[in-house]
Tab-separated table of C-alpha atoms and ligand atoms in Angstrom:
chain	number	residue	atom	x	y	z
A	359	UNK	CA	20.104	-51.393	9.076
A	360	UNK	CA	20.555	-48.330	6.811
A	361	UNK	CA	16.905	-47.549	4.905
A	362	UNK	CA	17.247	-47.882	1.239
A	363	UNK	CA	14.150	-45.276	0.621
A	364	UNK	CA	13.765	-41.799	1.634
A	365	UNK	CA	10.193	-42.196	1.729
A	366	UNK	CA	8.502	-41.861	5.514
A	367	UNK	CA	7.442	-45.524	6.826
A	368	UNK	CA	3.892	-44.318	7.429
A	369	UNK	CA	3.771	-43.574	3.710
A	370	UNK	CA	5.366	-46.886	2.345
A	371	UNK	CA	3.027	-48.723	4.521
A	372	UNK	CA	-0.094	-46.899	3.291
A	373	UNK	CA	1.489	-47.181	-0.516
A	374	UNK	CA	1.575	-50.797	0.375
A	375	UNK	CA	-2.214	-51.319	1.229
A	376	UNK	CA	-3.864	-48.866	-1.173
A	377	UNK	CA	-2.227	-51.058	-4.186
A	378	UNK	CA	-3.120	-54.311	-2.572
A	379	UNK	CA	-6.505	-53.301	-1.794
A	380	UNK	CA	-7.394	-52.109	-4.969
A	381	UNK	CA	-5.947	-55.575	-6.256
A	382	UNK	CA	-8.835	-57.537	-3.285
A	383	UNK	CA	-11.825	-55.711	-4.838
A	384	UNK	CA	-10.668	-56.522	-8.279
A	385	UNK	CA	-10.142	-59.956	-9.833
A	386	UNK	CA	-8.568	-63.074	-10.454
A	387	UNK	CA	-7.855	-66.999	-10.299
A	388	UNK	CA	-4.401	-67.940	-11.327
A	389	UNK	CA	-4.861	-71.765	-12.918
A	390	UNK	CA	-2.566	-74.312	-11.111
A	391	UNK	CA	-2.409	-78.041	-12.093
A	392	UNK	CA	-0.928	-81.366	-10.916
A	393	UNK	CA	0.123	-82.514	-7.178
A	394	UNK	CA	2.653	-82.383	-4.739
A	395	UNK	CA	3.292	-84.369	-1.193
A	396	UNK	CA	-0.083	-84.029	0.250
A	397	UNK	CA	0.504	-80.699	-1.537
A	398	UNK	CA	-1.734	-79.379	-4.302
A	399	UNK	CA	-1.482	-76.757	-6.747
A	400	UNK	CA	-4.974	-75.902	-6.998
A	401	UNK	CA	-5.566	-75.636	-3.053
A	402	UNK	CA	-6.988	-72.176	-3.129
A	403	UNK	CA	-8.248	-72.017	-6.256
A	404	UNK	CA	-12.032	-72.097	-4.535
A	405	UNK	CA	-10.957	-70.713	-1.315
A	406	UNK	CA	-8.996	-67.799	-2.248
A	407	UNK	CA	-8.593	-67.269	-5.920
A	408	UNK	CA	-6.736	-64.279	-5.809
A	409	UNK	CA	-3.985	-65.439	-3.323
A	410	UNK	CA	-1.382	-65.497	-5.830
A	411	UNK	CA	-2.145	-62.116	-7.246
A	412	UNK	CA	-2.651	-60.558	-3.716
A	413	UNK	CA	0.902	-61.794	-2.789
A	414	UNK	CA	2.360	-60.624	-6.203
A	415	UNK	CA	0.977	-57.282	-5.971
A	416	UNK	CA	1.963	-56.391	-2.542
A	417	UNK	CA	5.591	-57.608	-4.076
A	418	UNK	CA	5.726	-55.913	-6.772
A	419	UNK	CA	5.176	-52.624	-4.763
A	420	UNK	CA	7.606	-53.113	-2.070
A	421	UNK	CA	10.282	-53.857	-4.596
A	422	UNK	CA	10.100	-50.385	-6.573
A	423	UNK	CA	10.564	-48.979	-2.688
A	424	UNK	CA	13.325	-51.830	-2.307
A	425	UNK	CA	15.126	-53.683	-4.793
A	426	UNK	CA	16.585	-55.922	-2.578
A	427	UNK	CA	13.081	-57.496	-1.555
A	428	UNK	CA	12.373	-60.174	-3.927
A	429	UNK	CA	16.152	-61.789	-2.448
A	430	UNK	CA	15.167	-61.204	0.517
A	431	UNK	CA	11.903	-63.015	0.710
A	432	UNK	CA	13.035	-66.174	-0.718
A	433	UNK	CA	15.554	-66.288	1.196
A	434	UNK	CA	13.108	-66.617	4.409
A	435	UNK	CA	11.491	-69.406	2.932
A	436	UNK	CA	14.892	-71.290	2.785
A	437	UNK	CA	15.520	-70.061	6.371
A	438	UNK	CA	12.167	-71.607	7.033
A	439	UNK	CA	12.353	-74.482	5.474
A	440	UNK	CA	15.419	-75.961	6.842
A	441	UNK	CA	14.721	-75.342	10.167
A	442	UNK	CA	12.432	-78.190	10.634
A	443	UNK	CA	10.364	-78.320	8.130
A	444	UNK	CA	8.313	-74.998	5.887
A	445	UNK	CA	5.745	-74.358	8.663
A	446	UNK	CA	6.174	-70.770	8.783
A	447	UNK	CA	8.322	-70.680	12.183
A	448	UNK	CA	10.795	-68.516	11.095
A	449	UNK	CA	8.221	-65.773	11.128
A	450	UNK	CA	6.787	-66.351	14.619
A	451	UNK	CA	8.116	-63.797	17.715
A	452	UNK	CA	9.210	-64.111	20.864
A	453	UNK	CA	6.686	-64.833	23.375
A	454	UNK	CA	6.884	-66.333	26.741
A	455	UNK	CA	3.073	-66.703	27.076
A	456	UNK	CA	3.208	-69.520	23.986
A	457	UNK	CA	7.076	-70.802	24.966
A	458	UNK	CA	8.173	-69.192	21.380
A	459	UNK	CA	11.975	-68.395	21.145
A	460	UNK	CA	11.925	-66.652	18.075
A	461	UNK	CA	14.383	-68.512	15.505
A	462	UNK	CA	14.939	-65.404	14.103
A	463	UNK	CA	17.491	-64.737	16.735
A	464	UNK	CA	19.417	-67.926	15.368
A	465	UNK	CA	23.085	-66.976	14.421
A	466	UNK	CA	21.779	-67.415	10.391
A	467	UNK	CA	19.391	-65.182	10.689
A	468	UNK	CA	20.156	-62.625	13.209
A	469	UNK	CA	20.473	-59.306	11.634
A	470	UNK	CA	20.209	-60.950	8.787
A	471	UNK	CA	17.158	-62.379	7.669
A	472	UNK	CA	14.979	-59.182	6.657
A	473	UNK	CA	11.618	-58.863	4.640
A	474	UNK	CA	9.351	-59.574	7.449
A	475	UNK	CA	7.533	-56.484	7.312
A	476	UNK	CA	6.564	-57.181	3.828
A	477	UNK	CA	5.122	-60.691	4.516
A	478	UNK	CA	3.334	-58.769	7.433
A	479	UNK	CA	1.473	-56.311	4.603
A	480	UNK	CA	0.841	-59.699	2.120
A	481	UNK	CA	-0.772	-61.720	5.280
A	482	UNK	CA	-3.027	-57.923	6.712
A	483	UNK	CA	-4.447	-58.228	2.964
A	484	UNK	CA	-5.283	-62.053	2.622
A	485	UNK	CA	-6.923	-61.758	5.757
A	486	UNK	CA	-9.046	-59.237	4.099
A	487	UNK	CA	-10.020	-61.237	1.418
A	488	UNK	CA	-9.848	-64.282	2.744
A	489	UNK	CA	-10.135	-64.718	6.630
A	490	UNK	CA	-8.171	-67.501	8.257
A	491	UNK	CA	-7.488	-69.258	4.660
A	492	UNK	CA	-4.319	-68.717	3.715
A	493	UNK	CA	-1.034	-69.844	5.847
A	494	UNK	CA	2.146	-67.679	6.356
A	495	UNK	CA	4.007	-70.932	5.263
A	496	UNK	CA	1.816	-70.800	1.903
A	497	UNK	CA	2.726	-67.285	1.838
A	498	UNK	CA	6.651	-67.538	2.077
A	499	UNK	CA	6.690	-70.439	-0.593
A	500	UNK	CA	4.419	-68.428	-3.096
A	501	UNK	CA	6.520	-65.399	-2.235
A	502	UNK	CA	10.056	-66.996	-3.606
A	503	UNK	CA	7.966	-68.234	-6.698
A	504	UNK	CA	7.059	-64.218	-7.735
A	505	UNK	CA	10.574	-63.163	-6.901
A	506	UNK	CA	11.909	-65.075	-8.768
A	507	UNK	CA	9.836	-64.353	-11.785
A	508	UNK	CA	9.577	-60.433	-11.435
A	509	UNK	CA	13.951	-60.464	-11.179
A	510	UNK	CA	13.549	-62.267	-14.544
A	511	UNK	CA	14.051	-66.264	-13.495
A	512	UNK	CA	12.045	-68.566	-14.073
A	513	UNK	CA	8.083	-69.332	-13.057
A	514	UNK	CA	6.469	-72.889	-12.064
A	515	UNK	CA	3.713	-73.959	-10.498
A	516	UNK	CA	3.950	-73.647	-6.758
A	517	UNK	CA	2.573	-76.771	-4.726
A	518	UNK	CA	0.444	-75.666	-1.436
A	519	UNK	CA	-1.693	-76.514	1.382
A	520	UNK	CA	0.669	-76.053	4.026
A	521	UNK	CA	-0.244	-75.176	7.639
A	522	UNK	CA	1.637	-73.161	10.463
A	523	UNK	CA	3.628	-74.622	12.769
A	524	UNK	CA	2.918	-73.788	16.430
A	525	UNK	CA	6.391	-73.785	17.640
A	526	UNK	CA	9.580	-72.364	16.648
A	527	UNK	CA	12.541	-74.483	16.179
A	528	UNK	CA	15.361	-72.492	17.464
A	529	UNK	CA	17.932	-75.675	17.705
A	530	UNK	CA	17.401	-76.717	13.902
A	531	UNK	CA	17.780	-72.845	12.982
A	532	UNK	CA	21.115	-72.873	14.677
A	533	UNK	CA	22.003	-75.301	12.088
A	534	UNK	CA	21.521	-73.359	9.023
A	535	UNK	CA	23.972	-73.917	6.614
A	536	UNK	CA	27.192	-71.426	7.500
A	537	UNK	CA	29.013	-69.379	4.868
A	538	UNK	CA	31.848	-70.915	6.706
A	539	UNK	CA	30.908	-74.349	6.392
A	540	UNK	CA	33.157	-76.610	3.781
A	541	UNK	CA	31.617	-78.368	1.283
A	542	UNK	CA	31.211	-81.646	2.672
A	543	UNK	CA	29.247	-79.945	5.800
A	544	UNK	CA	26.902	-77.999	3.194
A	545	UNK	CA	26.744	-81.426	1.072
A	546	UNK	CA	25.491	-82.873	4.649
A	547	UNK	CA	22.991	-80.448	5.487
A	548	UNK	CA	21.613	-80.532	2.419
A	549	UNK	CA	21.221	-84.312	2.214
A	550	UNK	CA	19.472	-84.425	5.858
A	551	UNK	CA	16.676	-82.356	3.725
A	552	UNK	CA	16.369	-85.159	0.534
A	553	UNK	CA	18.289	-82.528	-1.036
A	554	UNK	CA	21.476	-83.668	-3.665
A	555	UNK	CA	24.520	-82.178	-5.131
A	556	UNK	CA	22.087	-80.618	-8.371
A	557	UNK	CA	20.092	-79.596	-5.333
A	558	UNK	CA	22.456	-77.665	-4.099
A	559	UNK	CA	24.328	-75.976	-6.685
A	560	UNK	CA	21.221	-75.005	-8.291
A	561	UNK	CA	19.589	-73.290	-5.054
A	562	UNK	CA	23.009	-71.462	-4.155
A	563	UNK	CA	22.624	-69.941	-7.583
A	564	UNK	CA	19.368	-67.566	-6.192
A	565	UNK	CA	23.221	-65.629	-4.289
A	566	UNK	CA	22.010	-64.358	-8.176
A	567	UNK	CA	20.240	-61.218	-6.614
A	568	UNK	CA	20.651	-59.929	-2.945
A	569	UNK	CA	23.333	-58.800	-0.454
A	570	UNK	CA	25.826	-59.795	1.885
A	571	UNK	CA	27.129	-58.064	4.643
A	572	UNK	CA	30.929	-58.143	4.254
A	573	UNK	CA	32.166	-59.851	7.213
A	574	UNK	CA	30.567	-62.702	5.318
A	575	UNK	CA	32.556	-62.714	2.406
A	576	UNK	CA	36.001	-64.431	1.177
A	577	UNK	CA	37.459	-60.757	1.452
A	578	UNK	CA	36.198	-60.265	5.123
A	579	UNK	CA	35.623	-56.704	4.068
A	580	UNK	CA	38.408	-54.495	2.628
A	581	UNK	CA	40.308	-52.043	3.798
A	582	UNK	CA	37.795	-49.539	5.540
A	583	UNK	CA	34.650	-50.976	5.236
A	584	UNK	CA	32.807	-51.401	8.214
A	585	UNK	CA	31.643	-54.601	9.378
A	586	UNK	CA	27.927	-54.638	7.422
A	587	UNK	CA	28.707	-53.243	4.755
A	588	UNK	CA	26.195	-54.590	1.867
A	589	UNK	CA	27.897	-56.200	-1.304
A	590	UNK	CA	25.903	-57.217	-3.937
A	591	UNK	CA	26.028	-61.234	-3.894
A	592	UNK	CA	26.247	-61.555	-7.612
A	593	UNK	CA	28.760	-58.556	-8.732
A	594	UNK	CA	27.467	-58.788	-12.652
A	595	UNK	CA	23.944	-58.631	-12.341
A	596	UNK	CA	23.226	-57.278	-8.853
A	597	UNK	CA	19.079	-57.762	-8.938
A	598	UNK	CA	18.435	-59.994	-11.939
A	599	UNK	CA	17.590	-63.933	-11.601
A	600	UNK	CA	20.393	-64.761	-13.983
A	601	UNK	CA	22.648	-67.788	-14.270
A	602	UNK	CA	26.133	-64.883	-14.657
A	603	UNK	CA	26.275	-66.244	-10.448
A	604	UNK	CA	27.821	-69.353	-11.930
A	605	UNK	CA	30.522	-67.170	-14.119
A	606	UNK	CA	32.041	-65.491	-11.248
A	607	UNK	CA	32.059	-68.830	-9.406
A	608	UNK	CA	34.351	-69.993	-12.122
A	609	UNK	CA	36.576	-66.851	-11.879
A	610	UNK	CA	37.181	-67.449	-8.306
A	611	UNK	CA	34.887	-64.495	-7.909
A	612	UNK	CA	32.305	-65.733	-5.789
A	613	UNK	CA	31.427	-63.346	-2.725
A	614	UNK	CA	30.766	-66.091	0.226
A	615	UNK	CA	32.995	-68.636	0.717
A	616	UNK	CA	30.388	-71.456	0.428
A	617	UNK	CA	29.785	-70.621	-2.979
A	618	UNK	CA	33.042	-70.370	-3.848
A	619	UNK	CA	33.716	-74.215	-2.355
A	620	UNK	CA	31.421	-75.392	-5.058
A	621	UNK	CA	34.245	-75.381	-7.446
A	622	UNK	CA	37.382	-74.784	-5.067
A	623	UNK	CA	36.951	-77.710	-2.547
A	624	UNK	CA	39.367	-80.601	-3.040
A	625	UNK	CA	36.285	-82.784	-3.769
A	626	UNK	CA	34.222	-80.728	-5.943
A	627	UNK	CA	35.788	-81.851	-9.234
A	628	UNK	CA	34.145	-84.752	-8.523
A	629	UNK	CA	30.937	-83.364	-7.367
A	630	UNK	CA	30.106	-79.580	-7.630
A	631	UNK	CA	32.097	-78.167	-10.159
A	632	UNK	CA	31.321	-80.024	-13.430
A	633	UNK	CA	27.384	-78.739	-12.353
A	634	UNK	CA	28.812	-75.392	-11.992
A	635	UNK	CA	30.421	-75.540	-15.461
A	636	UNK	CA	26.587	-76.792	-16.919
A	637	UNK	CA	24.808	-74.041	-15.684
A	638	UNK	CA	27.055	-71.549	-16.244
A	639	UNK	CA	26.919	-72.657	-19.966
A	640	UNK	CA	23.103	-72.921	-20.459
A	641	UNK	CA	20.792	-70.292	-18.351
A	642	UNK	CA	17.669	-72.498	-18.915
A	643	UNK	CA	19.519	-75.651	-18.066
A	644	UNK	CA	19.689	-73.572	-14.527
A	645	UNK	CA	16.149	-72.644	-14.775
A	646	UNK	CA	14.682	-75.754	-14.815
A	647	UNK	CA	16.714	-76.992	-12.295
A	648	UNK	CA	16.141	-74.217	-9.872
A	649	UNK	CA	12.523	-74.615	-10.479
A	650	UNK	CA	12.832	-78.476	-9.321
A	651	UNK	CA	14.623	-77.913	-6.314
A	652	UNK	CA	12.438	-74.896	-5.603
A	653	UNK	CA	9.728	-77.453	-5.465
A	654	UNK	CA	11.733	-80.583	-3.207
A	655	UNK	CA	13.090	-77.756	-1.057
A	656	UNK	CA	9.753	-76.288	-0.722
A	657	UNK	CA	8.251	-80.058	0.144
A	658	UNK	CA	10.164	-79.868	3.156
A	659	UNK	CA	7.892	-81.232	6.116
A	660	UNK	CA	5.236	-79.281	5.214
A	661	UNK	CA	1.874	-79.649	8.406
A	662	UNK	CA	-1.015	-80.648	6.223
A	663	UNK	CA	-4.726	-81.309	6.440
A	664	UNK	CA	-5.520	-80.843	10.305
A	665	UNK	CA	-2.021	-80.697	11.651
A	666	UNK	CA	-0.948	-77.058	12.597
A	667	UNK	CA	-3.442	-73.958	12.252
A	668	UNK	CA	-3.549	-71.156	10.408
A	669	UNK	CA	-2.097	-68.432	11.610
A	670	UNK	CA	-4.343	-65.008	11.359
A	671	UNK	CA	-0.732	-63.097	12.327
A	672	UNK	CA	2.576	-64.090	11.134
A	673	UNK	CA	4.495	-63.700	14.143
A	674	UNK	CA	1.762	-64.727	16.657
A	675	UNK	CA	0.383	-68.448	17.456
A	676	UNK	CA	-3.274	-68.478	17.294
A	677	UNK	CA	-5.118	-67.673	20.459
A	678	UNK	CA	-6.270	-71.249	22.075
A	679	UNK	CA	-10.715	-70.384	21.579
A	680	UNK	CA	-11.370	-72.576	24.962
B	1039	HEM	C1	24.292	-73.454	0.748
B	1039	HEM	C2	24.044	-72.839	1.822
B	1039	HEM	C3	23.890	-71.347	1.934
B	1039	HEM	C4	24.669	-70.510	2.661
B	1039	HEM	C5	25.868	-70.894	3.510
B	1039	HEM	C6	24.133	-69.179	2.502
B	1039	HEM	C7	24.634	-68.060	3.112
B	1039	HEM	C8	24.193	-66.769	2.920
B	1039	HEM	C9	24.754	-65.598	3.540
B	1039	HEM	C10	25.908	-65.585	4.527
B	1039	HEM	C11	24.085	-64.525	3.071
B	1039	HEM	C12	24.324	-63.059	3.442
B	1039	HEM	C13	23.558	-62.742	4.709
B	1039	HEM	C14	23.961	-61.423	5.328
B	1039	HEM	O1	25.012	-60.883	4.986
B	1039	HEM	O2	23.190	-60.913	6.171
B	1039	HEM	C15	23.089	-65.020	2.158
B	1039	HEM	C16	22.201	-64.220	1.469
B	1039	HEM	C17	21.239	-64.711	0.626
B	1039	HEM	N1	20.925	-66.036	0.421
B	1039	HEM	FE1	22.014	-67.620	0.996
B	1039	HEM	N2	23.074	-69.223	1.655
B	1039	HEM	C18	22.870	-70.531	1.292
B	1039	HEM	C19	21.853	-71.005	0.483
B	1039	HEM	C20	20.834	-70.252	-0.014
B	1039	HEM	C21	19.635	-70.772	-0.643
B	1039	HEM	C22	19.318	-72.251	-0.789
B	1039	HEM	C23	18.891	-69.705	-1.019
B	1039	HEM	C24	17.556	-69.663	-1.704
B	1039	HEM	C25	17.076	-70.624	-2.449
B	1039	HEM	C26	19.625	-68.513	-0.642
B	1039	HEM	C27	19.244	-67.221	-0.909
B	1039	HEM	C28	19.908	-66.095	-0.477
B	1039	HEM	C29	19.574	-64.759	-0.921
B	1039	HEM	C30	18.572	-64.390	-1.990
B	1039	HEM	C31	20.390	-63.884	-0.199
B	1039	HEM	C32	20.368	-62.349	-0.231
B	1039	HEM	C33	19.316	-61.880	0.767
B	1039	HEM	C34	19.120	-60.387	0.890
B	1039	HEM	O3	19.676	-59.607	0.126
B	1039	HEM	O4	18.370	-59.984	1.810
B	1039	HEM	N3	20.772	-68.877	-0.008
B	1039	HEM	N4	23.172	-66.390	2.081
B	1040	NAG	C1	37.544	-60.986	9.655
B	1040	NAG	O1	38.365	-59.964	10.168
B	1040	NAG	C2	38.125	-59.681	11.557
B	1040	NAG	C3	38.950	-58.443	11.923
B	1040	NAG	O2	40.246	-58.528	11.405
B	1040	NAG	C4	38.484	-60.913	12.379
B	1040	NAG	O3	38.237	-60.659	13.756
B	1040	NAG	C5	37.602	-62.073	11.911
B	1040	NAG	O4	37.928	-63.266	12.592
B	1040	NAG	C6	37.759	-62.290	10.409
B	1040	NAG	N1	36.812	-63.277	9.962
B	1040	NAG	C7	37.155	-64.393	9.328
B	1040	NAG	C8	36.064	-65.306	8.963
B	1040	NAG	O5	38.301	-64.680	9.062
């Protein structure tokens, strides 16, 4: 994948830690309020009060290296989520010792999914400040709340408490949802999450910010572009959480093919389209909804009280202490 800074890695890495260190010795409880399933929104406030602020800061740095960042992160929290529940598997490696086939080698996310070495720097600093508290599951789902919110979308209250699975789930990450797939298929996948047709038009609408590799596209990339050549998913507003995704949807614009369906499928005048139309006409309309679904999509499955563990390293199952 081509790097998108000039800056040595060694550098960025160091960048990384010096700003979210300085962040640890510093302050800061973000309030939370109200509940979610066997969720809360105040879960850390005693454990680790500056969770939030730790994850936002390490963020906000990696983004002025890498603009594309804040896309790609939530975008591993959908990954994760959908493959059997938001436990965090998406993150874990191979390893034979623990019987882990990494889902990240999953057709959907193969080459694809990206950001990992950011969630790697949020997770070395929560374990300074708080040891063992904090799950990598927690951390994807606060993750897509800030980048959200620093592209210029909108913020909520992020439900959490979740735990880390201890297995991946290759076979459900094989069914991601396809940029292939029609619309009844995506309508289907979606539904096998408790996720509806507002559900689903609003989510697609975060292919607001981010890239695609062309192969992916309705164009199959043009004449003499390579296959993997980045185009920016939402060609008005390339890296701002805006609703102008909906606007090229409804000039036949879209980049993927299964965001164009949402208004192009025989049976999305009946289903899709008219909630393309809405939040194409009324940003905060979108907004709230994305927010909502943020939140059910984010419910997922989610390990709780003493199910799962907490995993010290993102890609690693906890060593067994017996
Ligand atoms: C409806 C089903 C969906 C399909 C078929 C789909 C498909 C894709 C594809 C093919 C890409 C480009 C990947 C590449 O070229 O490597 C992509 C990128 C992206 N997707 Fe989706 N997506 C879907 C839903 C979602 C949802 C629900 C979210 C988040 C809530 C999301 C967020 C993103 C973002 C932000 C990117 C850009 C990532 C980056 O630049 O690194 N997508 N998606
Ligand atoms: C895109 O074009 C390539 C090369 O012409 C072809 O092999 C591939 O099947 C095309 N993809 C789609 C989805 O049509």
């Amino acid at each position: 994948m081509a790097s998108s800074s000039s800056l040595p890695s060694a550098a960025r890495c160091s960048l990384l830690l010096i700003a979210a260190l300085t962040l640890v010795l510093s302050h800061g409880a973000h309030a939370y309020g109200g509940s979610g399933t066997g969720l809360s929104y105040s879960f850390y406030d005693n454990s680790c009060p500056s969770a939030r602020d730790i994850v936002r800061r390490v963020i906000q740095v990696a983004r002025i290296i890498d603009a594309r960042i804040p896309a790609s992160l939530i975008r591993l929290h959908f990954h994760d989520c959908f493959a059997n529940g938001c436990d965090g598997s998406l993150l874990l490696d191979d390893d034979v010792s623990s019987g882990i086939m990494s889902e990240k080698k999953a057709p959907g996310n193969y080459q694809s999914a990206r950001g990992f070495k950011v969630v790697d720097n949020i997770k070395r600093v929560l374990e300074i400040a708080c040891p063992g508290t904090v799950s990598c599951a927690d951390i994807l789902t606060l993750a897509a709340e800030i980048s959200v919110e620093l592209a210029g979308g909108p913020a909520w209250n992020v439900p959490l408490g979740r735990r880390d699975g201890t297995k991946s789930n290759i076979e459900s990450a094989k069914d991601l949802p396809s940029p292939f797939d029609s619309l009844d298929i995506l309508q289907k996948k979606f539904r096998n999450m408790g996720l509806n047709d507002i559900d689903l038009v609003a989510l697609q609408g975060a292919h607001t910010f981010g890239r695609a590799q062309c192969q992916f596209t309705q164009r199959n990339c043009t004449a003499g572009q390579e296959v993997g050549t980045l185009v920016n998913l939402d060609a008005a507003t390339p890296n701002v959480f805006d609703n102008k995704y909906y606007g090229n949807l409804l000039q036949g614009r879209a980049e993927l093919p299964s965001d164009q369906v949402m208004t192009s499928d025989p049976i999305a005048a009946a289903t899709t389209a008219p909630i393309v139309h809405r939040f194409s006409g009324n940003q905060k309309d979108f907004f709230a909804n994305f927010a909502a679904s943020m939140i059910k999509m984010g419910n997922i499955s989610p390990l709780t009280g003493r199910d799962g563990e907490v995993r010290k390293n993102c890609r690693r199952v906890n060593k067994k202490s017996y």
